[in-house]
Amino acid sequence: MTDAYLNRRTFAIISHPDAGKTTLTEKLLLASGAIRLAGEVKAKGDRRRARSDWLAIEQKRGISVTTSAMTFEHDGAIFNLLDTPGHVDFSEDTYRTLTAVDSAIMVIDAAKGIETQTRKLFEVCRLRDIPIITYINKVDREGRDLFELLDEVADQLALDVCPRVWPLGTGGQFKGCYDLAHDRVLLPADGDVSGAFGKTIELDNPDDPRLDALIGADDIADAREAMELAREGYTPFDLKAFREGTLTPVYFGSALKEFTVAELLRDIGKFAPPPQPRKIGPQQAGAEQVSPDDDAVSGFVFKVQANMDPNHRDRIAFVRICSGRFKRGMKLKVTRTAKALAINAPIFFMAQDRQLAEEAVAGDIVGIPNHGALGVGDTLSERDGLQYTGLPDFAPEIIRRVRLDDPMKAKQMKRAMIALAEEGASQVFTPVLGADFYVGVVGALQLDVIEARLIAEYGVKATLEVCGYETVRWLGGDNEVDVQTFVTKNQGAVAHDRYGAPVYLARSQWEAGYAEDKNPGVQFLKTRERT
Ligand code: G4P
């Protein structure tokens, strides 16, 4: 048994684009000492988002930030920060990433409040009761009323809120922040908020007369009244409620000016939960979950990234270790294929570089280079037949027929499409009749990415053409005869996914519903989870 995992904090930052996720990521790395250069991250536009927000940091700094995971140490804790692509079209990828974290930071723009993407990501966190820390960013700009923002989080997300840090003035009046939990004031080092990096001064309480002199504000009385209301008018901090996902501590701050970033980092270390037990499929008699201190090593692949280095055809599977003490060189069994895989070159993604992972425990993120042995959703374990659940495939909302420009390259194309599907970037369906195959995606942007990657990485050109189908339903049900009868009767509209599971190809959502009504003995499933 190992308890080394107890200091791991595996988390993600969720936000609407432009709220400040990239800036906060960089400032967290700075505050932890993982990177040392000061400066701002500048990169704009959709192209950046289509890959990752972190690419911007990588380009700016020339450091090896992967686009999916980053590990850093601070004050005795090991932080594993996972990237969640901000673009709405990549929600499946984001969903899967959120299955690999134990907590999340929700970044909200103080001028905008809760936006659509924030809410969607929050809902995913709520499904799994992931504890959320709220960071209300950009208080150095004119924004909305602070109490209105707090109430919006409380009302719209149905959470108890507990302000931990309060800004002293906002916008042009921003003077610094007051740490309500520790009674100290955070001020810019040189007294000018346009400069960065705060200094902290311990006080007795918000009434401490030194505060008047320190911030020299004319409206100090208003600030004191607001702080009192913030302290008294909201739910007191309660670790249990936070960890159960019903209370969110709130930090007002400015990522750009590095205000309250150190406090945020400190409190992730202090309050965010260590690795939690994980659910497994029903076939493991007797057990519903695996505890992080279970002796047998296990983990699951939540993401596969191909061709990270254009000079090598490498594929890296990102594995969240869930139990045991993993050691380099170990052989783990991939449940889906029942094949043992010797893991000789596992990688940790540190903020500055990649390192060989000699040992890893629950909560750690390990990159495993492979040539196709691992796909998204796979479980690796020392135990036979173990399968983690909760990483579903979603019914695509766009289906295209793959038409090859050069028919001689059919084999290469199929290989490329399956590789993309294993990354979780798209799904591939092979119809029962005919030689075509179809690709399914959730968002239109993914189609452009697939076409571009087929040429750039696999040297094959294809047209993804409209084919009349819009979505699929996985066919299931207790009565196999009913399913088989449906498949035989509807051969023209049945295909297999890459695991061989039958799907119904529907021309519209309506048609999918109609088929479901007419075939009560068959289940038409919008998501498929491997168990
Ligand atoms: P994202 O990853 O969530 O999409 O957001 P990102 O960090 O890229 O920030 C979006 C914009 O908001 C950037 O400005 C960034 O500088 C700015 N920003 C982030 N945090 C703060 C903050 O605390 N205060 C203020 N005032 N601005 C903040 P940009 O104009 O798009 O880019 P840039 O030219 O300023 O770099």
Coordinates of C-alpha atoms and ligand atoms in Angstrom, one line a residue:
M1 CA 0.0 0.0 0.0
T2 CA 1.2 3.5 -0.8
D3 CA 0.1 6.8 0.6
A4 CA 2.5 8.8 -1.6
Y5 CA -0.5 9.9 -3.7
L6 CA -1.9 12.0 -0.9
N7 CA 0.1 15.1 -2.0
R8 CA -1.1 14.9 -5.6
R9 CA -3.5 17.6 -6.8
T10 CA -4.8 16.7 -10.2
F11 CA -7.0 19.6 -11.6
A12 CA -8.1 21.4 -14.7
I13 CA -9.0 25.0 -15.4
I14 CA -12.4 25.5 -17.0
S15 CA -13.6 28.8 -18.6
H16 CA -15.2 30.5 -21.5
P17 CA -12.7 31.6 -24.2
D18 CA -10.9 34.9 -23.2
A19 CA -11.8 34.7 -19.5
G20 CA -8.0 34.3 -18.8
K21 CA -7.3 30.6 -18.6
T22 CA -3.9 30.9 -20.5
T23 CA -2.8 33.9 -18.4
L24 CA -3.8 32.1 -15.2
T25 CA -2.0 28.9 -16.2
E26 CA 1.2 30.9 -16.9
K27 CA 0.9 32.8 -13.6
L28 CA 0.3 29.6 -11.6
L29 CA 3.5 28.2 -13.1
L30 CA 5.3 31.4 -12.2
A31 CA 3.9 31.4 -8.7
S32 CA 5.0 27.8 -8.2
G33 CA 8.5 28.6 -9.4
A34 CA 8.1 26.1 -12.3
I35 CA 9.0 28.8 -14.8
R36 CA 10.8 31.9 -14.1
L37 CA 10.4 34.3 -16.9
A38 CA 7.9 37.1 -16.5
G39 CA 5.9 38.4 -19.4
E40 CA 2.6 37.9 -21.1
V41 CA 1.3 35.3 -23.3
K42 CA 0.3 36.7 -26.6
A43 CA -1.5 34.6 -29.2
K44 CA -4.9 35.1 -30.7
G45 CA -7.5 33.6 -32.9
D46 CA -9.1 30.3 -33.5
R47 CA -6.1 28.5 -34.9
R48 CA -4.5 28.8 -31.5
R49 CA -7.5 27.4 -29.8
A50 CA -7.9 24.6 -32.3
R51 CA -4.7 23.1 -31.0
S52 CA -4.3 24.3 -27.4
D53 CA -4.1 27.5 -25.5
W54 CA -0.9 26.1 -24.0
L55 CA 0.8 26.2 -27.4
A56 CA 1.0 30.0 -27.0
I57 CA 3.0 29.6 -23.8
E58 CA 5.3 27.1 -25.5
Q59 CA 5.9 29.4 -28.4
K60 CA 6.5 32.4 -26.2
R61 CA 8.8 30.8 -23.8
G62 CA 10.5 28.1 -25.9
I63 CA 9.7 25.6 -23.2
S64 CA 8.3 22.2 -23.7
V65 CA 4.7 22.5 -22.6
T66 CA 2.7 19.6 -24.0
T67 CA -0.8 20.5 -25.0
S68 CA -2.4 18.2 -22.6
A69 CA -0.8 17.9 -19.2
M70 CA 1.7 19.7 -17.0
T71 CA 3.2 18.7 -13.7
F72 CA 4.8 21.0 -11.2
E73 CA 5.8 21.0 -7.6
H74 CA 5.2 23.6 -4.9
D75 CA 5.3 23.6 -1.2
G76 CA 5.4 19.9 -0.8
A77 CA 2.5 19.2 -3.2
I78 CA 2.7 17.8 -6.7
F79 CA 0.2 19.5 -9.1
N80 CA -1.0 18.0 -12.3
L81 CA -2.7 20.5 -14.4
L82 CA -4.7 19.2 -17.4
D83 CA -5.7 21.4 -20.3
T84 CA -9.2 21.6 -21.4
P85 CA -9.5 23.1 -25.0
G86 CA -11.7 26.1 -24.8
H87 CA -13.4 25.7 -28.2
V88 CA -16.9 24.5 -28.1
D89 CA -16.3 22.0 -30.9
F90 CA -13.9 20.1 -28.7
S91 CA -16.3 19.4 -25.9
E92 CA -15.9 15.6 -26.1
D93 CA -12.1 15.9 -25.6
T94 CA -12.8 18.3 -22.7
Y95 CA -15.4 15.9 -21.2
R96 CA -12.9 13.1 -21.2
T97 CA -10.2 15.3 -19.7
L98 CA -12.5 16.2 -16.8
T99 CA -12.9 12.5 -16.0
A100 CA -9.2 12.5 -15.1
V101 CA -9.2 15.3 -12.6
D102 CA -10.1 15.5 -8.9
S103 CA -10.9 19.3 -8.8
A104 CA -11.3 22.2 -11.2
I105 CA -10.8 26.0 -11.2
M106 CA -13.6 27.9 -12.8
V107 CA -12.3 31.2 -14.3
I108 CA -14.9 33.9 -14.7
D109 CA -14.4 37.3 -16.4
A110 CA -15.6 39.9 -13.9
A111 CA -17.1 42.0 -16.7
K112 CA -19.1 39.1 -18.2
G113 CA -20.0 36.7 -15.4
I114 CA -21.0 33.1 -16.2
E115 CA -20.8 32.5 -19.9
T116 CA -22.1 29.6 -22.0
Q117 CA -19.0 27.5 -22.1
T118 CA -18.3 28.0 -18.4
R119 CA -21.8 26.6 -17.7
K120 CA -21.4 23.6 -19.9
L121 CA -18.1 22.7 -18.4
F122 CA -19.5 23.3 -14.9
E123 CA -22.3 20.8 -15.7
V124 CA -19.8 18.2 -16.6
C125 CA -18.0 18.7 -13.3
R126 CA -21.3 18.6 -11.4
L127 CA -22.1 15.2 -13.0
R128 CA -19.1 13.8 -11.1
D129 CA -19.3 16.1 -8.1
I130 CA -15.9 17.6 -8.8
P131 CA -15.1 20.3 -6.3
I132 CA -14.8 23.7 -7.9
I133 CA -12.7 26.7 -6.9
T134 CA -14.0 30.0 -8.5
Y135 CA -11.5 32.6 -9.7
I136 CA -13.2 35.9 -10.8
N137 CA -10.6 37.4 -13.0
K138 CA -9.8 40.9 -14.4
V139 CA -10.9 43.0 -11.4
D140 CA -8.3 45.5 -12.5
R141 CA -10.8 46.3 -15.3
E142 CA -14.2 47.9 -15.0
G143 CA -16.5 45.0 -14.3
R144 CA -19.8 44.1 -12.8
D145 CA -20.8 44.6 -9.2
L146 CA -18.9 42.1 -7.1
F147 CA -21.9 41.0 -5.0
E148 CA -23.9 40.5 -8.2
L149 CA -21.2 38.2 -9.5
L150 CA -21.2 36.2 -6.3
D151 CA -25.0 35.9 -6.4
E152 CA -24.9 34.8 -10.0
V153 CA -22.5 31.9 -9.2
A154 CA -24.8 31.0 -6.2
D155 CA -28.1 31.2 -8.2
Q156 CA -27.1 29.9 -11.6
L157 CA -24.9 27.1 -10.5
A158 CA -26.8 26.3 -7.3
L159 CA -23.6 26.4 -5.2
D160 CA -22.9 27.9 -1.8
V161 CA -20.3 30.6 -2.3
C162 CA -17.6 31.7 0.2
P163 CA -15.5 34.7 -0.8
R164 CA -11.9 34.2 0.3
V165 CA -10.1 37.2 -1.2
W166 CA -11.7 40.6 -1.7
P167 CA -10.5 43.3 -4.2
L168 CA -9.8 46.8 -2.8
G169 CA -11.4 48.8 -5.5
T170 CA -11.9 47.6 -9.1
G171 CA -11.1 49.0 -12.5
G172 CA -9.2 52.3 -12.3
Q173 CA -9.6 52.2 -8.6
F174 CA -8.0 48.8 -8.1
K175 CA -5.5 49.1 -5.2
G176 CA -4.9 45.5 -4.2
C177 CA -6.7 42.6 -2.5
Y178 CA -7.6 41.7 1.0
D179 CA -7.1 38.0 2.0
L180 CA -10.2 37.5 4.1
A181 CA -9.1 34.1 5.3
H182 CA -5.8 35.3 6.7
D183 CA -6.3 39.0 7.4
R184 CA -3.6 40.4 5.2
V185 CA -3.5 42.8 2.4
L186 CA -1.9 42.1 -1.0
L187 CA -0.4 45.1 -2.6
P188 CA 1.8 45.8 -5.7
A189 CA 5.4 45.7 -4.8
D190 CA 6.1 49.2 -6.0
G191 CA 2.8 50.7 -5.0
D192 CA 1.7 50.9 -8.6
V193 CA -0.9 48.4 -9.8
S194 CA 0.3 48.6 -13.3
G195 CA 3.4 46.8 -12.0
A196 CA 3.2 43.2 -11.2
F197 CA 3.9 40.9 -8.2
G198 CA 2.3 41.8 -5.0
K199 CA 3.8 42.2 -1.5
T200 CA 1.8 41.1 1.5
I201 CA 1.3 42.8 4.8
E202 CA -0.2 41.0 7.7
L203 CA -3.1 43.0 9.5
D204 CA -5.3 42.3 12.5
N205 CA -8.6 42.6 10.6
P206 CA -10.2 44.8 8.0
D207 CA -10.6 47.5 10.6
D208 CA -6.8 47.7 11.2
P209 CA -6.0 51.4 10.9
R210 CA -2.8 50.5 8.9
L211 CA -5.1 49.6 6.0
D212 CA -6.1 53.3 5.6
A213 CA -2.6 54.3 5.1
L214 CA -1.7 51.4 3.0
I215 CA -4.3 51.8 0.3
G216 CA -4.9 55.4 1.0
A217 CA -8.4 55.1 -0.5
D218 CA -11.0 57.8 0.0
D219 CA -13.6 55.2 0.0
I220 CA -12.1 52.9 2.7
A221 CA -15.3 52.9 4.6
D222 CA -17.2 51.4 1.6
A223 CA -14.4 48.8 1.2
R224 CA -14.7 47.8 4.9
E225 CA -18.5 47.6 4.7
A226 CA -18.2 45.4 1.6
M227 CA -15.6 43.1 3.3
E228 CA -17.8 42.7 6.3
L229 CA -20.8 41.8 4.1
A230 CA -18.5 39.4 2.1
R231 CA -17.5 37.7 5.4
E232 CA -20.8 37.6 7.2
G233 CA -23.3 37.4 4.3
Y234 CA -22.1 34.2 2.7
T235 CA -21.5 30.6 3.7
P236 CA -18.4 30.1 5.9
F237 CA -15.8 27.9 4.4
D238 CA -16.4 24.2 5.0
L239 CA -13.9 21.7 3.6
K240 CA -16.4 18.9 3.5
A241 CA -19.0 20.9 1.6
F242 CA -16.3 22.0 -0.9
R243 CA -15.0 18.5 -1.4
E244 CA -18.5 17.2 -1.9
G245 CA -19.0 19.9 -4.6
T246 CA -21.7 21.9 -2.9
L247 CA -19.6 24.9 -1.9
T248 CA -17.2 27.0 -3.9
P249 CA -14.5 29.2 -2.4
V250 CA -14.3 32.4 -4.5
Y251 CA -11.1 34.4 -5.2
F252 CA -11.4 37.8 -6.9
G253 CA -8.1 38.6 -8.7
S254 CA -6.2 39.7 -11.7
A255 CA -4.3 36.9 -13.4
L256 CA -2.5 39.5 -15.5
K257 CA -1.2 41.5 -12.6
E258 CA -0.6 38.3 -10.6
F259 CA -3.1 39.2 -7.8
T260 CA -4.4 36.3 -5.7
V261 CA -2.7 33.7 -7.9
A262 CA -0.3 32.7 -5.1
E263 CA -3.3 32.4 -2.7
L264 CA -5.1 30.3 -5.2
L265 CA -2.2 28.0 -5.6
R266 CA -1.7 27.7 -1.9
D267 CA -5.4 26.8 -1.4
I268 CA -5.4 24.2 -4.2
G269 CA -2.6 22.6 -2.3
K270 CA -4.4 22.8 1.0
F271 CA -8.0 22.1 0.2
A272 CA -8.3 20.4 -3.2
P273 CA -8.8 16.7 -2.7
P274 CA -6.1 14.1 -3.2
P275 CA -6.8 11.4 -5.8
Q276 CA -10.2 9.8 -5.3
P277 CA -11.5 6.2 -5.8
R278 CA -12.6 5.5 -9.4
K279 CA -15.6 3.6 -10.7
I280 CA -15.1 0.4 -12.6
G281 CA -17.4 -1.7 -14.8
P282 CA -19.9 -4.2 -13.4
Q283 CA -18.0 -7.3 -14.5
Q284 CA -15.6 -7.0 -11.6
A285 CA -17.6 -9.0 -9.1
G286 CA -18.0 -7.4 -5.7
A287 CA -16.2 -4.1 -6.3
E288 CA -17.6 -0.9 -7.8
Q289 CA -14.5 1.2 -7.5
V290 CA -10.8 1.0 -7.1
S291 CA -9.2 2.9 -4.2
P292 CA -6.0 4.9 -4.9
D293 CA -4.2 2.9 -2.2
D294 CA -5.0 -0.4 -3.8
D295 CA -1.7 -2.3 -4.4
A296 CA -2.3 -3.3 -8.0
V297 CA -1.3 -0.6 -10.5
S298 CA -4.1 0.6 -12.7
G299 CA -4.9 3.7 -14.8
F300 CA -6.9 4.8 -17.9
V301 CA -6.2 6.6 -21.1
F302 CA -8.1 9.9 -21.3
K303 CA -6.4 11.3 -24.3
V304 CA -4.2 10.3 -27.2
Q305 CA -2.1 12.8 -28.9
A306 CA -0.6 11.8 -32.2
N307 CA 2.4 13.3 -34.0
M308 CA 3.5 15.7 -31.3
D309 CA 6.9 15.7 -32.8
P310 CA 6.6 16.1 -36.6
N311 CA 9.9 14.3 -37.1
H312 CA 8.6 11.1 -35.5
R313 CA 5.4 9.2 -35.9
D314 CA 4.9 9.2 -32.2
R315 CA 1.6 8.7 -30.4
I316 CA 1.4 9.5 -26.8
A317 CA -1.4 8.1 -24.6
F318 CA -2.1 10.2 -21.5
V319 CA -2.8 7.9 -18.7
R320 CA -4.1 8.9 -15.3
I321 CA -2.7 6.5 -12.7
C322 CA -5.6 5.4 -10.4
S323 CA -3.9 3.0 -8.0
G324 CA -0.7 1.3 -7.0
R325 CA 2.9 2.3 -7.4
F326 CA 3.8 2.3 -11.0
K327 CA 7.5 1.6 -11.9
R328 CA 9.2 2.1 -15.2
G329 CA 9.6 -1.2 -17.1
M330 CA 6.4 -2.7 -15.7
K331 CA 4.1 -4.7 -17.8
L332 CA 0.5 -3.7 -17.7
K333 CA -2.4 -5.4 -19.4
V334 CA -4.7 -3.5 -21.8
T335 CA -8.1 -4.8 -20.9
R336 CA -9.6 -4.2 -24.4
T337 CA -7.0 -6.3 -26.2
A338 CA -6.0 -8.5 -23.3
K339 CA -2.4 -7.8 -24.4
A340 CA 0.4 -7.0 -22.0
L341 CA 2.4 -3.8 -22.7
A342 CA 5.9 -3.3 -21.4
I343 CA 6.1 0.4 -20.4
N344 CA 9.7 1.2 -20.9
A345 CA 9.7 4.9 -21.7
P346 CA 6.9 6.5 -19.7
I347 CA 7.1 10.3 -19.5
F348 CA 6.2 13.0 -17.0
F349 CA 5.4 16.3 -18.5
M350 CA 7.1 18.9 -16.3
A351 CA 6.6 22.6 -17.0
Q352 CA 10.1 23.0 -18.3
D353 CA 10.8 19.6 -20.0
R354 CA 9.8 16.0 -20.3
Q355 CA 11.3 13.5 -17.9
L356 CA 11.4 9.7 -17.8
A357 CA 8.8 8.6 -15.3
E358 CA 10.6 6.2 -13.0
E359 CA 7.7 5.9 -10.5
A360 CA 4.2 7.2 -10.4
V361 CA 1.3 6.9 -8.1
A362 CA -2.5 7.7 -8.2
G363 CA -3.3 11.1 -9.5
D364 CA -0.1 11.2 -11.7
I365 CA -0.3 11.7 -15.4
V366 CA 2.0 9.6 -17.4
G367 CA 2.6 9.8 -21.1
I368 CA 3.0 6.4 -22.8
P369 CA 4.5 6.5 -26.3
N370 CA 3.0 3.7 -28.4
H371 CA 2.3 2.8 -32.0
G372 CA -1.4 2.2 -31.7
A373 CA -1.7 -0.2 -28.8
L374 CA -3.6 2.4 -26.7
G375 CA -6.8 4.2 -27.5
V376 CA -8.9 6.7 -25.6
G377 CA -10.9 4.9 -22.9
D378 CA -8.5 2.0 -22.5
T379 CA -7.7 0.7 -19.0
L380 CA -4.2 -0.6 -18.2
S381 CA -3.8 -2.7 -15.1
E382 CA -1.9 -5.4 -13.3
R383 CA -5.3 -7.0 -12.8
D384 CA -7.1 -9.0 -15.5
G385 CA -10.3 -7.6 -16.9
L386 CA -10.4 -4.3 -15.0
Q387 CA -12.2 -1.6 -16.9
Y388 CA -12.7 2.0 -15.7
T389 CA -16.0 3.5 -16.7
G390 CA -17.1 7.1 -17.3
L391 CA -15.3 7.7 -20.7
P392 CA -18.2 7.5 -23.1
D393 CA -18.3 7.9 -26.9
F394 CA -21.0 10.4 -27.9
A395 CA -23.3 10.1 -30.9
P396 CA -21.8 12.4 -33.5
E397 CA -23.8 15.3 -34.8
I398 CA -22.1 15.4 -38.2
I399 CA -21.5 12.4 -40.5
R400 CA -19.5 12.5 -43.6
R401 CA -18.6 9.9 -46.3
V402 CA -14.8 9.7 -46.7
R403 CA -14.0 9.9 -50.5
L404 CA -10.4 9.3 -51.4
D405 CA -8.9 11.4 -54.1
D406 CA -6.4 8.6 -55.0
P407 CA -8.1 5.2 -54.7
M408 CA -4.7 3.5 -54.5
K409 CA -4.3 4.9 -51.1
A410 CA -7.3 3.2 -49.5
K411 CA -5.3 1.2 -47.0
Q412 CA -3.3 4.3 -45.8
M413 CA -6.5 6.2 -45.5
K414 CA -8.2 3.6 -43.4
R415 CA -5.1 3.4 -41.1
A416 CA -5.1 7.2 -40.7
M417 CA -8.8 7.3 -40.0
I418 CA -8.5 4.6 -37.3
A419 CA -5.5 6.4 -35.8
L420 CA -7.6 9.6 -35.6
A421 CA -10.5 7.7 -34.1
E422 CA -8.2 6.2 -31.4
E423 CA -7.2 9.7 -30.4
G424 CA -10.8 10.4 -29.8
A425 CA -10.8 13.2 -32.4
S426 CA -13.4 11.5 -34.5
Q427 CA -15.3 8.2 -34.9
V428 CA -15.2 5.8 -37.8
F429 CA -18.1 3.7 -39.0
T430 CA -17.9 0.9 -41.5
P431 CA -21.3 0.2 -43.2
V432 CA -22.5 -3.4 -43.4
L433 CA -23.1 -2.9 -47.1
G434 CA -20.7 -1.2 -49.5
A435 CA -17.0 -0.2 -49.4
D436 CA -17.3 3.3 -48.1
F437 CA -16.7 4.4 -44.7
Y438 CA -18.0 7.3 -42.7
V439 CA -16.5 9.7 -40.2
G440 CA -18.5 11.1 -37.4
V441 CA -17.7 14.3 -35.4
V442 CA -19.4 16.5 -32.8
G443 CA -18.3 19.9 -34.2
A444 CA -17.8 21.2 -37.7
L445 CA -14.3 22.5 -36.9
Q446 CA -13.1 19.0 -36.4
L447 CA -13.8 18.2 -40.1
D448 CA -11.3 20.9 -41.2
V449 CA -8.8 19.6 -38.7
I450 CA -9.2 16.0 -40.0
E451 CA -8.7 17.0 -43.6
A452 CA -5.7 19.1 -42.8
R453 CA -4.1 16.4 -40.6
L454 CA -4.7 13.6 -43.2
I455 CA -2.6 15.5 -45.7
A456 CA 0.0 16.9 -43.2
E457 CA 0.6 13.8 -41.2
Y458 CA -0.5 10.8 -43.4
G459 CA 0.0 12.2 -46.9
V460 CA -3.5 11.3 -48.0
K461 CA -6.0 13.6 -49.5
A462 CA -9.7 13.0 -48.9
T463 CA -12.9 14.8 -49.3
L464 CA -15.4 14.5 -46.5
E465 CA -18.6 14.7 -48.3
V466 CA -22.2 15.1 -47.2
C467 CA -23.9 11.7 -47.2
G468 CA -27.4 12.2 -46.0
Y469 CA -26.8 10.8 -42.5
E470 CA -26.7 13.1 -39.5
T471 CA -26.2 11.0 -36.5
V472 CA -25.9 7.4 -35.2
R473 CA -27.4 5.4 -32.4
W474 CA -25.6 2.5 -30.8
L475 CA -27.9 -0.6 -30.9
G476 CA -28.3 -2.5 -27.7
G477 CA -30.8 -4.3 -25.5
D478 CA -31.2 -7.5 -23.6
N479 CA -32.8 -9.4 -26.4
E480 CA -30.2 -10.2 -29.0
V481 CA -32.7 -11.6 -31.4
D482 CA -34.5 -8.3 -31.6
V483 CA -31.3 -6.5 -32.3
Q484 CA -30.2 -9.0 -34.9
T485 CA -33.6 -8.8 -36.6
F486 CA -33.4 -5.0 -36.7
V487 CA -29.8 -5.2 -38.2
T488 CA -30.9 -7.7 -40.9
K489 CA -34.0 -5.6 -41.9
N490 CA -32.1 -2.3 -42.0
Q491 CA -28.8 -3.5 -43.4
G492 CA -28.5 -0.4 -45.6
A493 CA -28.5 1.9 -42.6
V494 CA -26.4 -0.2 -40.2
A495 CA -22.6 0.2 -39.7
H496 CA -20.1 -0.9 -37.1
D497 CA -18.0 1.3 -35.0
R498 CA -14.2 0.7 -34.6
Y499 CA -14.9 -1.8 -31.8
G500 CA -17.3 -3.7 -34.0
A501 CA -20.4 -2.5 -32.1
P502 CA -23.5 -2.1 -34.4
V503 CA -24.9 1.4 -35.0
Y504 CA -27.9 2.7 -36.8
L505 CA -27.2 5.5 -39.2
A506 CA -30.0 8.0 -39.0
R507 CA -30.8 10.8 -41.6
S508 CA -32.0 13.0 -38.8
Q509 CA -32.6 13.2 -35.1
W510 CA -36.2 12.7 -35.9
E511 CA -35.6 9.5 -37.8
A512 CA -33.5 8.1 -34.9
G513 CA -36.4 8.8 -32.6
Y514 CA -38.9 7.2 -35.0
A515 CA -36.8 4.0 -35.3
E516 CA -36.7 3.9 -31.6
D517 CA -40.5 4.2 -31.3
K518 CA -41.0 1.5 -33.9
N519 CA -38.6 -1.0 -32.3
P520 CA -39.4 -1.2 -28.6
G521 CA -37.2 -4.3 -28.2
V522 CA -34.1 -2.5 -29.3
Q523 CA -32.2 0.2 -27.4
F524 CA -31.0 3.2 -29.4
L525 CA -28.2 4.7 -27.4
K526 CA -26.8 8.2 -27.8
T527 CA -23.6 7.4 -25.8
R528 CA -21.7 4.2 -25.5
E529 CA -19.5 3.4 -22.5
R530 CA -17.2 0.5 -22.4
T531 CA -17.7 -1.7 -19.4
Ligands
G4P1 P1 -8.2 32.4 -22.5 O1 -7.0 31.5 -22.4 O2 -9.2 32.1 -21.4 O3 -8.8 32.5 -23.8 O4 -7.7 33.9 -22.1 P2 -6.3 34.6 -22.1 O5 -5.5 34.2 -21.0 O6 -5.7 34.4 -23.5 O7 -6.8 36.1 -21.9 C1 -7.7 36.8 -22.8 C2 -7.4 38.2 -22.8 O8 -7.6 38.7 -21.5 C3 -5.9 38.6 -23.1 O9 -5.9 39.9 -23.7 C4 -5.3 38.7 -21.7 O10 -4.1 39.6 -21.6 C5 -6.5 39.4 -20.9 N1 -6.4 39.1 -19.5 C6 -6.3 37.9 -18.8 N2 -6.3 38.1 -17.5 C7 -6.4 39.4 -17.3 C8 -6.6 40.3 -16.1 O11 -6.5 39.8 -15.0 N3 -6.8 41.6 -16.3 C9 -6.8 42.2 -17.6 N4 -7.0 43.4 -17.6 N5 -6.7 41.4 -18.7 C10 -6.5 40.1 -18.6 P3 -5.8 40.1 -25.2 O12 -6.0 41.5 -25.5 O13 -6.6 39.0 -26.0 O14 -4.3 39.7 -25.5 P4 -3.0 40.5 -25.1 O15 -2.7 41.2 -26.3 O16 -3.4 41.4 -23.9 O17 -2.1 39.4 -24.6

